[in-house]
Tab-separated table of C-alpha atoms in Angstrom:
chain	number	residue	atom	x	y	z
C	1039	UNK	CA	-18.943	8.619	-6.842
C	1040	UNK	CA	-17.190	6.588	-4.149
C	1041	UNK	CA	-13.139	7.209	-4.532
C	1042	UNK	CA	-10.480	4.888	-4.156
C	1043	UNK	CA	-6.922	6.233	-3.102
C	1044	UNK	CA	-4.060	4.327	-4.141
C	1045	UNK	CA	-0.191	5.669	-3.531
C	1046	UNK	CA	3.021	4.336	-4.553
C	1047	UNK	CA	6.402	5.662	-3.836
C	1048	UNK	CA	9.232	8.321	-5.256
C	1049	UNK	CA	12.143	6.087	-5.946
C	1050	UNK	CA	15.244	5.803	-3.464
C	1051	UNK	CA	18.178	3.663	-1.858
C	1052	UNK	CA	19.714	4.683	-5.763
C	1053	UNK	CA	17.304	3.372	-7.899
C	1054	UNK	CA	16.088	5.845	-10.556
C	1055	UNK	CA	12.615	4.878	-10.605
C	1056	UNK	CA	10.129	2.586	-8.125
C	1057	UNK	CA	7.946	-0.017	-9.821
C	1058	UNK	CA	4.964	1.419	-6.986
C	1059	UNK	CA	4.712	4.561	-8.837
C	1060	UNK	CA	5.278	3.405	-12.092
C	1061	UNK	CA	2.380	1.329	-12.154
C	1062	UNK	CA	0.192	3.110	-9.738
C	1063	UNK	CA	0.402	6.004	-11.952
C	1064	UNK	CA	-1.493	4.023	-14.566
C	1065	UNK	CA	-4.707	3.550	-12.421
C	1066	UNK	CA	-5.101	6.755	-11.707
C	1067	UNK	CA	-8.967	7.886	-13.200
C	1068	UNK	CA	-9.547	4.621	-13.456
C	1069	UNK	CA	-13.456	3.525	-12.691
C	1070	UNK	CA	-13.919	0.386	-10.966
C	1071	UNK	CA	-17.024	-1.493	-10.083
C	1072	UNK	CA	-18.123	2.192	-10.183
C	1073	UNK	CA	-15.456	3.599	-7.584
C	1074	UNK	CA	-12.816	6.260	-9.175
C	1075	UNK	CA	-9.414	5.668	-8.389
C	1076	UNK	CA	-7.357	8.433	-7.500
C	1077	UNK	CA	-3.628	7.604	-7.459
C	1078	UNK	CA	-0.719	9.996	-5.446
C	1079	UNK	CA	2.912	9.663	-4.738
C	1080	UNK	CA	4.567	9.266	-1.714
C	1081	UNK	CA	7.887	10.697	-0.669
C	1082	UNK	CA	10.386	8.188	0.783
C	1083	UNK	CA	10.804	10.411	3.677
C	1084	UNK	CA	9.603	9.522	7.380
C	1085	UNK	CA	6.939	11.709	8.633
C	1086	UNK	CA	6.109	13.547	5.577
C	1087	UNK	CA	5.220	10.713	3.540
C	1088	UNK	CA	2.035	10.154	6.226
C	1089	UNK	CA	1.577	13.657	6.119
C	1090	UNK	CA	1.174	13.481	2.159
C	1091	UNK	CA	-0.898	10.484	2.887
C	1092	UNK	CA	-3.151	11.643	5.910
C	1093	UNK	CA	-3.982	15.009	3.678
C	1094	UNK	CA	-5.119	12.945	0.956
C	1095	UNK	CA	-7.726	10.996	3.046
C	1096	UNK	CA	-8.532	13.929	4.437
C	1097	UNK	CA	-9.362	14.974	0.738
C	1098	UNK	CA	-10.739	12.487	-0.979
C	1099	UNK	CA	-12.990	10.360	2.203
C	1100	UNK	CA	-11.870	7.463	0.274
C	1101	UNK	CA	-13.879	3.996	0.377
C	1102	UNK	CA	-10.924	1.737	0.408
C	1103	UNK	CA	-6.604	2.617	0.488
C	1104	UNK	CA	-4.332	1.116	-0.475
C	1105	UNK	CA	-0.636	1.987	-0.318
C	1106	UNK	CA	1.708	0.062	-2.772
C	1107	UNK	CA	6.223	-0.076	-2.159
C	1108	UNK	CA	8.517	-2.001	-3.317
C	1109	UNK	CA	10.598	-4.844	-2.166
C	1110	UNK	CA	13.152	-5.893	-4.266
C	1111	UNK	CA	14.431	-9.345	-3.751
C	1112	UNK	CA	10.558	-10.581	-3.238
C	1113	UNK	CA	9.325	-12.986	-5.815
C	1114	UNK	CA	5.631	-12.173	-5.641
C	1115	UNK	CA	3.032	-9.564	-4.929
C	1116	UNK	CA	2.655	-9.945	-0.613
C	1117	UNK	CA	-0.104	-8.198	0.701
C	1118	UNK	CA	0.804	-7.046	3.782
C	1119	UNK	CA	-1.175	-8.530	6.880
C	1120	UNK	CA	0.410	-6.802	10.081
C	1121	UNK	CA	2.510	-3.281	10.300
C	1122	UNK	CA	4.635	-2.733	13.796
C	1123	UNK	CA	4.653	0.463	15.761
C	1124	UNK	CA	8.637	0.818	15.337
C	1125	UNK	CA	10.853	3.154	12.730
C	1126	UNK	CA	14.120	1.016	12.559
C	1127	UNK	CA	16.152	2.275	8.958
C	1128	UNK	CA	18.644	-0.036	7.243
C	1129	UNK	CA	18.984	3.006	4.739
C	1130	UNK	CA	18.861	6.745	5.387
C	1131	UNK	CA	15.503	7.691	3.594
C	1132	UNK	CA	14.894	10.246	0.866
C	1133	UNK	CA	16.237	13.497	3.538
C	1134	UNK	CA	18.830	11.624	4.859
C	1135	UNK	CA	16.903	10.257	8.115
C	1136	UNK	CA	17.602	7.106	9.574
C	1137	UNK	CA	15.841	6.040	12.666
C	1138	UNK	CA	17.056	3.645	14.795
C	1139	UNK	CA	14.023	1.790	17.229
C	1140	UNK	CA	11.425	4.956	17.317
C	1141	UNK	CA	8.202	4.586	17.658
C	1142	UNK	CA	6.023	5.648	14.639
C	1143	UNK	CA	3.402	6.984	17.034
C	1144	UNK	CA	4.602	7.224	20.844
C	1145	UNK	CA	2.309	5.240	23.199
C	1146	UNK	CA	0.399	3.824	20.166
C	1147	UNK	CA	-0.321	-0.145	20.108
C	1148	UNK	CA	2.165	-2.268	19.377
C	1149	UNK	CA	1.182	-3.197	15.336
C	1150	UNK	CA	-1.941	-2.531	13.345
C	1151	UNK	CA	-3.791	-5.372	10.958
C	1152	UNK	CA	-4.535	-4.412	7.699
C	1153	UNK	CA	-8.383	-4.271	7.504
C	1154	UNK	CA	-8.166	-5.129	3.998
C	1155	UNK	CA	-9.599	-9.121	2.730
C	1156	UNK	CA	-5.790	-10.194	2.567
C	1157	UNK	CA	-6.439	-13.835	2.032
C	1158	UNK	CA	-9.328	-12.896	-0.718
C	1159	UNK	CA	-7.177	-10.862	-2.552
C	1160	UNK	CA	-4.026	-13.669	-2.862
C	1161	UNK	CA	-6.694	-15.899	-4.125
C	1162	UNK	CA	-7.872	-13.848	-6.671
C	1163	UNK	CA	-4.406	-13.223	-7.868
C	1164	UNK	CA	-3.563	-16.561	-7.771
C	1165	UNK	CA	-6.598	-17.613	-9.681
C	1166	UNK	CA	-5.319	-14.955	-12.431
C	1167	UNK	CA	-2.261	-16.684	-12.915
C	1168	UNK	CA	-0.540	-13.852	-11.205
C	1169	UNK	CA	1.744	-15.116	-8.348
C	1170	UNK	CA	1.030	-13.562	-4.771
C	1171	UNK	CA	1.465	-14.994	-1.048
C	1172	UNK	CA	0.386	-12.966	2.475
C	1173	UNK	CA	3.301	-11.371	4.179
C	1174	UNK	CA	3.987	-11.427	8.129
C	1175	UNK	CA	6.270	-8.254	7.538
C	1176	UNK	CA	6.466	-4.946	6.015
C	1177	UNK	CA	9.999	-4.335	7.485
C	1178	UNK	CA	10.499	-1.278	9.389
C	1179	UNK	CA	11.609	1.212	7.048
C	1180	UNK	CA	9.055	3.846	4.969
C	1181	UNK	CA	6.747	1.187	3.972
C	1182	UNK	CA	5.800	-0.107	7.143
C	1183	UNK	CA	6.054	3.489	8.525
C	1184	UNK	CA	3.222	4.302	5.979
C	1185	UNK	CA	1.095	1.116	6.547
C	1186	UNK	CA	1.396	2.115	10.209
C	1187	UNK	CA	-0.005	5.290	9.802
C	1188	UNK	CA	-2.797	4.948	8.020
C	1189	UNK	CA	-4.288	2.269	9.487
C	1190	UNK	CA	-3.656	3.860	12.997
C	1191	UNK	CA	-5.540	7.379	11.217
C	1192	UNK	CA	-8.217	4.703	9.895
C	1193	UNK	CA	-8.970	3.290	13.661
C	1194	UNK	CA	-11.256	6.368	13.831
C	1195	UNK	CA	-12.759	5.395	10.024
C	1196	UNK	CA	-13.747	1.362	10.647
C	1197	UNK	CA	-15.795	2.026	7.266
C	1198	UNK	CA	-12.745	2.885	5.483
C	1199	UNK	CA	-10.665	-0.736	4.444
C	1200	UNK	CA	-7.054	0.291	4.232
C	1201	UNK	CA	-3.521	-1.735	3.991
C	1202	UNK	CA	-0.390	-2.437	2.102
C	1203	UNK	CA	1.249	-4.428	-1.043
C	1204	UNK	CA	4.455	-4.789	-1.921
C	1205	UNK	CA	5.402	-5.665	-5.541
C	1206	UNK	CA	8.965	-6.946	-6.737
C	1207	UNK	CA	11.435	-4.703	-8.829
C	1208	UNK	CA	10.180	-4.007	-12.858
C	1209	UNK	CA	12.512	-6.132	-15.069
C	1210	UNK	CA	14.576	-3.021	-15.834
C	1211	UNK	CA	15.598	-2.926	-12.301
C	1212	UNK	CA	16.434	-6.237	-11.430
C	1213	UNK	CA	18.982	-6.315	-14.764
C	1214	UNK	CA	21.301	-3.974	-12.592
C	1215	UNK	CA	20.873	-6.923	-9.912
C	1216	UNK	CA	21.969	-10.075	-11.491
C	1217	UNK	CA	19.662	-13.017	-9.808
C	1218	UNK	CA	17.102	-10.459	-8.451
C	1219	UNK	CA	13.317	-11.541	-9.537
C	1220	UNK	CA	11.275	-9.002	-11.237
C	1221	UNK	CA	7.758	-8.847	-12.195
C	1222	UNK	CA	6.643	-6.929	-15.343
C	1223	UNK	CA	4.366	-3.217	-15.277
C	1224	UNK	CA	1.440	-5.196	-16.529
C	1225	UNK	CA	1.411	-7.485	-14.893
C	1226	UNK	CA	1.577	-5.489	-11.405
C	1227	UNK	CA	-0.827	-2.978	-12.612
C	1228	UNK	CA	-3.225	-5.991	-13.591
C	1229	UNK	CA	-2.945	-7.358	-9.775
C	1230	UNK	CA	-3.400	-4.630	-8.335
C	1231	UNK	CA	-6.504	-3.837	-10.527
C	1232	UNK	CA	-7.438	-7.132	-9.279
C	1233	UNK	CA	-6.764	-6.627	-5.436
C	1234	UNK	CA	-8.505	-3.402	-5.268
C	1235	UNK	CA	-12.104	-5.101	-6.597
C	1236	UNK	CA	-11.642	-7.731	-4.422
C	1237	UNK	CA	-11.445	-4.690	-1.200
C	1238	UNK	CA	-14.405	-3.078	-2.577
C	1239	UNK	CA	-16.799	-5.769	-2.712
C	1240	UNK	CA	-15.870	-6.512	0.625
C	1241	UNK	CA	-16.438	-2.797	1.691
C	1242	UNK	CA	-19.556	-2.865	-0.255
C	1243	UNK	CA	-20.779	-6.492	1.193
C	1244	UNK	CA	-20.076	-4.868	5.123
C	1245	UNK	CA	-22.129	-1.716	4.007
C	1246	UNK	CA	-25.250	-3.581	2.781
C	1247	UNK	CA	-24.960	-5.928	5.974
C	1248	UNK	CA	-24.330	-2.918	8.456
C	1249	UNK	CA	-27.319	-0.513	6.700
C	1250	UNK	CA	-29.792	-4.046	6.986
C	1251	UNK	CA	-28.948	-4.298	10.870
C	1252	UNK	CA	-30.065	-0.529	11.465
């Protein structure tokens, strides 16, 4: 059976838990359109969070990943379309680095575009009544660092669809941040549901067309 990996995030910059865990947690074993979905959590530390990451492809040989963070203060789900080459930290991470203008991979190109059906996937959401919108930036902190990573690992995998989402606080986090939006567990967990059947019928459509032109 063809795997899907999924990862979401320890929580950090004092929050007590992160909505991309929380709800990527709950996928994990899941079976969709006949792919098993094998969910892992990411430390909030530079480096070793691609190191957790790049072991688990390693692992698994996944069909499709997907890497999910938050971003409080956003009002939707954004699927990432575009991750820079550049470590730039607002916020020590979770072991106290904080980069300032490093490269995430010295002499790599400049950004990497998610290979994932971005523009599919907000329509699909969309049409669910779930409210979602294509981002030009996943920041510079761990996220981005992440997206980054795998997608530079994945230039050697073109069969492998990979790329990012960010999702806004859970409800119990934005209540400790009067005016913050918030978007509730089931709601996330049914997007994301959503987004990742949306990746593999692409992945499946390109394998079908690429095994008829051989």
């Amino acid at each position: 059976m063809q795997t899907v990996l999924i990862t979401g995030f320890e929580p950090f910059g004092g929050e007590t838990v992160n909505p991309s865990w929380e709800v990527v947690k709950l996928l994990d074993g899941m079976i969709i359109d006949d792919c098993r979905v094998v969910a892992r959590q990411l430390p909030c530390v530079f480096g070793e969070s691609l190191e957790v990451l790049n072991a688990a492809i390693d692992a698994l040989q996944p069909t499709v990943v997907l890497a999910i963070g938050q971003a409080g203060g956003r009002v939707d789900v954004t699927v990432e379309r575009v991750a820079i080459n550049v470590d730039d930290a607002r916020i020590p991470d979770n072991r106290g680095q904080q980069p300032v203008d490093v490269a995430i991979v010295p002499g790599g190109p400049a950004a990497w575009f998610s290979t994932l059906p971005i523009k599919a996937m907000v329509a699909a959401l969309r049409e669910a009544g779930i409210p979602a919108s294509v981002s030009q930036t996943a920041g510079t902190f761990v996220c981005n660092h992440v997206m980054y990573g795998v997608l530079h690992k994945l230039a050697d995998w073109p069969e492998v669809k990979g790329g990012f989402i960010h999702i806004p606080y859970l409800p119990e986090q934005a209540a400790a941040h009067p005016g913050a939006p918030s978007m509730a567990a089931h709601t996330v967990k049914q997007a994301l549901e959503i987004a990742i059947t949306v990746a593999l019928r692409q992945a499946h459509d390109i394998k079908v067309i690429g095994g008829a032109t051989h």
